[in-house]
Short mmCIF file of C-alpha atoms in Angstrom, two decimals:
data_model
loop_
_atom_site.label_atom_id
_atom_site.label_comp_id
_atom_site.label_asym_id
_atom_site.label_seq_id
_atom_site.Cartn_x
_atom_site.Cartn_y
_atom_site.Cartn_z
CA UNK A 1 -32.42 -46.87 -3.86
CA UNK A 2 -32.00 -43.14 -4.98
CA UNK A 3 -29.02 -41.07 -3.63
CA UNK A 4 -31.23 -38.75 -1.28
CA UNK A 5 -33.04 -41.63 0.61
CA UNK A 6 -29.30 -43.50 1.08
CA UNK A 7 -28.27 -40.28 2.24
CA UNK A 8 -30.91 -39.84 4.80
CA UNK A 9 -30.96 -43.28 6.22
CA UNK A 10 -27.12 -43.39 6.78
CA UNK A 11 -28.00 -39.87 8.95
CA UNK A 12 -30.79 -41.30 10.67
CA UNK A 13 -28.87 -42.04 13.89
CA UNK A 14 -26.25 -39.09 13.29
CA UNK A 15 -28.11 -36.95 16.51
CA UNK A 16 -28.33 -40.04 18.86
CA UNK A 17 -24.29 -40.48 18.12
CA UNK A 18 -23.36 -36.93 18.38
CA UNK A 19 -25.51 -36.56 21.58
CA UNK A 20 -23.29 -39.28 22.96
CA UNK A 21 -20.07 -37.86 21.54
CA UNK A 22 -20.55 -34.47 22.97
CA UNK A 23 -21.55 -36.43 26.22
CA UNK A 24 -25.24 -34.75 26.33
CA UNK A 25 -26.94 -37.71 26.35
CA UNK A 26 -26.40 -38.10 30.28
CA UNK A 27 -27.22 -35.74 32.92
CA UNK A 28 -24.62 -33.21 33.59
CA UNK A 29 -23.20 -32.35 37.12
CA UNK A 30 -23.79 -28.92 37.72
CA UNK A 31 -20.10 -28.61 38.90
CA UNK A 32 -18.81 -30.19 35.64
CA UNK A 33 -17.21 -27.96 33.39
CA UNK A 34 -17.86 -28.31 29.78
CA UNK A 35 -14.41 -28.16 27.54
CA UNK A 36 -14.34 -25.45 25.08
CA UNK A 37 -14.89 -26.51 21.26
CA UNK A 38 -11.87 -27.59 19.41
CA UNK A 39 -9.83 -24.89 18.16
CA UNK A 40 -9.40 -25.53 14.21
CA UNK A 41 -5.71 -26.31 13.37
CA UNK A 42 -4.96 -24.40 10.15
CA UNK A 43 -1.41 -25.30 10.25
CA UNK A 44 -1.87 -29.04 10.23
CA UNK A 45 -4.98 -28.55 7.80
CA UNK A 46 -2.60 -26.62 5.60
CA UNK A 47 -0.02 -29.39 5.75
CA UNK A 48 -2.47 -32.31 4.50
CA UNK A 49 -3.90 -30.11 1.91
CA UNK A 50 0.02 -29.80 0.76
CA UNK A 51 0.56 -33.32 0.98
CA UNK A 52 -2.70 -33.96 -1.12
CA UNK A 53 -2.02 -31.83 -3.86
CA UNK A 54 1.48 -32.88 -4.26
CA UNK A 55 0.60 -36.35 -4.20
CA UNK A 56 -2.19 -35.77 -6.81
CA UNK A 57 0.31 -33.96 -8.71
CA UNK A 58 3.17 -37.21 -8.53
CA UNK A 59 -0.06 -39.27 -9.53
CA UNK A 60 -1.30 -37.44 -12.39
CA UNK A 61 2.36 -36.73 -13.59
CA UNK A 62 2.85 -40.33 -13.64
CA UNK A 63 -0.29 -41.63 -15.46
CA UNK A 64 0.63 -38.83 -17.98
CA UNK A 65 3.63 -40.83 -19.10
CA UNK A 66 1.56 -43.89 -19.59
CA UNK A 67 -0.89 -42.26 -21.93
CA UNK A 68 -0.87 -40.55 -25.28
CA UNK A 69 -2.36 -37.89 -26.94
CA UNK A 70 -5.22 -35.62 -25.28
CA UNK A 71 -5.25 -38.07 -22.12
CA UNK A 72 -1.70 -37.18 -21.70
CA UNK A 73 -2.32 -33.62 -22.09
CA UNK A 74 -5.17 -33.35 -19.65
CA UNK A 75 -3.43 -35.17 -16.94
CA UNK A 76 0.00 -32.86 -17.22
CA UNK A 77 -2.42 -29.75 -17.25
CA UNK A 78 -4.36 -31.37 -13.88
CA UNK A 79 -0.89 -32.19 -12.57
CA UNK A 80 0.47 -28.66 -13.18
CA UNK A 81 -2.90 -27.37 -11.45
CA UNK A 82 -2.31 -29.24 -8.18
CA UNK A 83 1.55 -28.29 -8.01
CA UNK A 84 0.47 -24.95 -8.56
CA UNK A 85 -2.15 -25.41 -5.66
CA UNK A 86 0.34 -26.85 -3.36
CA UNK A 87 2.95 -24.11 -4.12
CA UNK A 88 0.22 -21.58 -2.88
CA UNK A 89 -0.53 -23.60 -0.23
CA UNK A 90 3.24 -23.54 0.73
CA UNK A 91 3.23 -19.99 0.66
CA UNK A 92 0.06 -19.62 2.69
CA UNK A 93 1.74 -21.87 5.36
CA UNK A 94 4.63 -19.71 5.50
CA UNK A 95 2.80 -16.98 5.74
CA UNK A 96 1.39 -17.68 8.71
CA UNK A 97 3.87 -20.03 10.65
CA UNK A 98 7.34 -18.58 9.35
CA UNK A 99 8.20 -22.21 8.30
CA UNK A 100 8.71 -23.90 5.40
CA UNK A 101 6.41 -27.15 4.71
CA UNK A 102 7.29 -29.92 2.29
CA UNK A 103 6.29 -33.76 2.62
CA UNK A 104 8.48 -35.24 5.12
CA UNK A 105 10.27 -31.85 6.45
CA UNK A 106 7.91 -31.34 9.45
CA UNK A 107 8.11 -27.86 9.08
CA UNK A 108 11.88 -25.93 9.00
CA UNK A 109 12.68 -22.32 9.88
CA UNK A 110 13.10 -20.07 6.58
CA UNK A 111 16.21 -17.63 6.77
CA UNK A 112 16.99 -14.92 4.37
CA UNK A 113 15.26 -13.11 1.79
CA UNK A 114 11.34 -15.05 2.57
CA UNK A 115 11.81 -14.30 6.31
CA UNK A 116 12.81 -10.74 5.76
CA UNK A 117 9.51 -10.34 3.38
CA UNK A 118 7.55 -12.38 6.05
CA UNK A 119 8.89 -9.92 8.64
CA UNK A 120 8.22 -6.59 6.77
CA UNK A 121 4.69 -8.05 5.63
CA UNK A 122 4.02 -8.61 9.37
CA UNK A 123 5.29 -5.40 10.75
CA UNK A 124 2.81 -3.36 8.32
CA UNK A 125 -0.18 -5.38 9.05
CA UNK A 126 0.51 -4.80 12.44
CA UNK A 127 1.13 -1.01 11.79
CA UNK A 128 -2.06 -0.85 9.85
CA UNK A 129 -4.15 -2.39 12.72
CA UNK A 130 -2.42 0.44 15.18
CA UNK A 131 -3.37 3.25 12.88
CA UNK A 132 -6.84 1.94 12.32
CA UNK A 133 -7.38 1.49 16.03
CA UNK A 134 -5.98 4.95 16.72
CA UNK A 135 -8.07 6.66 13.97
CA UNK A 136 -11.15 5.22 15.77
CA UNK A 137 -9.81 6.05 19.39
CA UNK A 138 -8.36 9.68 18.73
CA UNK A 139 -10.24 12.57 19.56
CA UNK A 140 -8.35 15.55 17.42
CA UNK A 141 -10.54 15.42 14.57
CA UNK A 142 -7.63 16.36 12.10
CA UNK A 143 -5.25 13.88 13.12
CA UNK A 144 -8.25 10.95 12.41
CA UNK A 145 -8.06 11.21 8.48
CA UNK A 146 -4.37 10.91 8.65
CA UNK A 147 -4.29 7.66 10.68
CA UNK A 148 -6.74 6.11 8.60
CA UNK A 149 -4.98 7.00 5.29
CA UNK A 150 -1.81 5.72 6.74
CA UNK A 151 -3.79 2.48 8.23
CA UNK A 152 -4.72 2.09 4.39
CA UNK A 153 -1.20 2.56 2.87
CA UNK A 154 0.21 0.21 5.34
CA UNK A 155 -2.30 -2.35 4.76
CA UNK A 156 -1.20 -1.66 1.00
CA UNK A 157 2.26 -2.37 1.65
CA UNK A 158 1.57 -5.44 3.34
CA UNK A 159 -0.59 -6.78 0.32
CA UNK A 160 2.18 -6.03 -1.90
CA UNK A 161 4.65 -7.89 0.24
CA UNK A 162 2.10 -10.80 0.58
CA UNK A 163 1.89 -10.70 -3.09
CA UNK A 164 5.86 -11.20 -3.21
CA UNK A 165 6.00 -13.76 -0.85
CA UNK A 166 3.26 -15.75 -2.85
CA UNK A 167 5.08 -15.40 -6.13
CA UNK A 168 8.30 -16.41 -4.59
CA UNK A 169 6.64 -19.79 -3.96
CA UNK A 170 5.41 -20.17 -7.50
#
């Protein structure tokens, strides 16, 4: 049996199952409210990816210690890449939540330089959005380009601060 046929067979009953899961396979009462679609949980997703990458790095490192030659080199390179991905995800988690994320810590508050950098980045992002909004709403033609320039400058500052935060986790 080829792969495409196998996939098609496994998905054959999916539509009916999906209708049952959604509850649309039965007549709905007109007064029954529909539940909103579940919100994507970015924080939990990032935490899961961080754990996966750190586990992959640990596994590849342990396996590399058992090998010699090119196999060892390949696995050590993969472990290093997994660690870099985990650190980048940890930086994104911190930027999103203001908490550190390492396996088992459940997200701890961060203070000091990193928290200050994040606060400054968020402040610049807000300022950029406010300038852009003011540029769109102003009735004074001479001020609109000024607001637009300041929005771009604030966005650039926020991006530079974001880069510093990401580098701090590398």
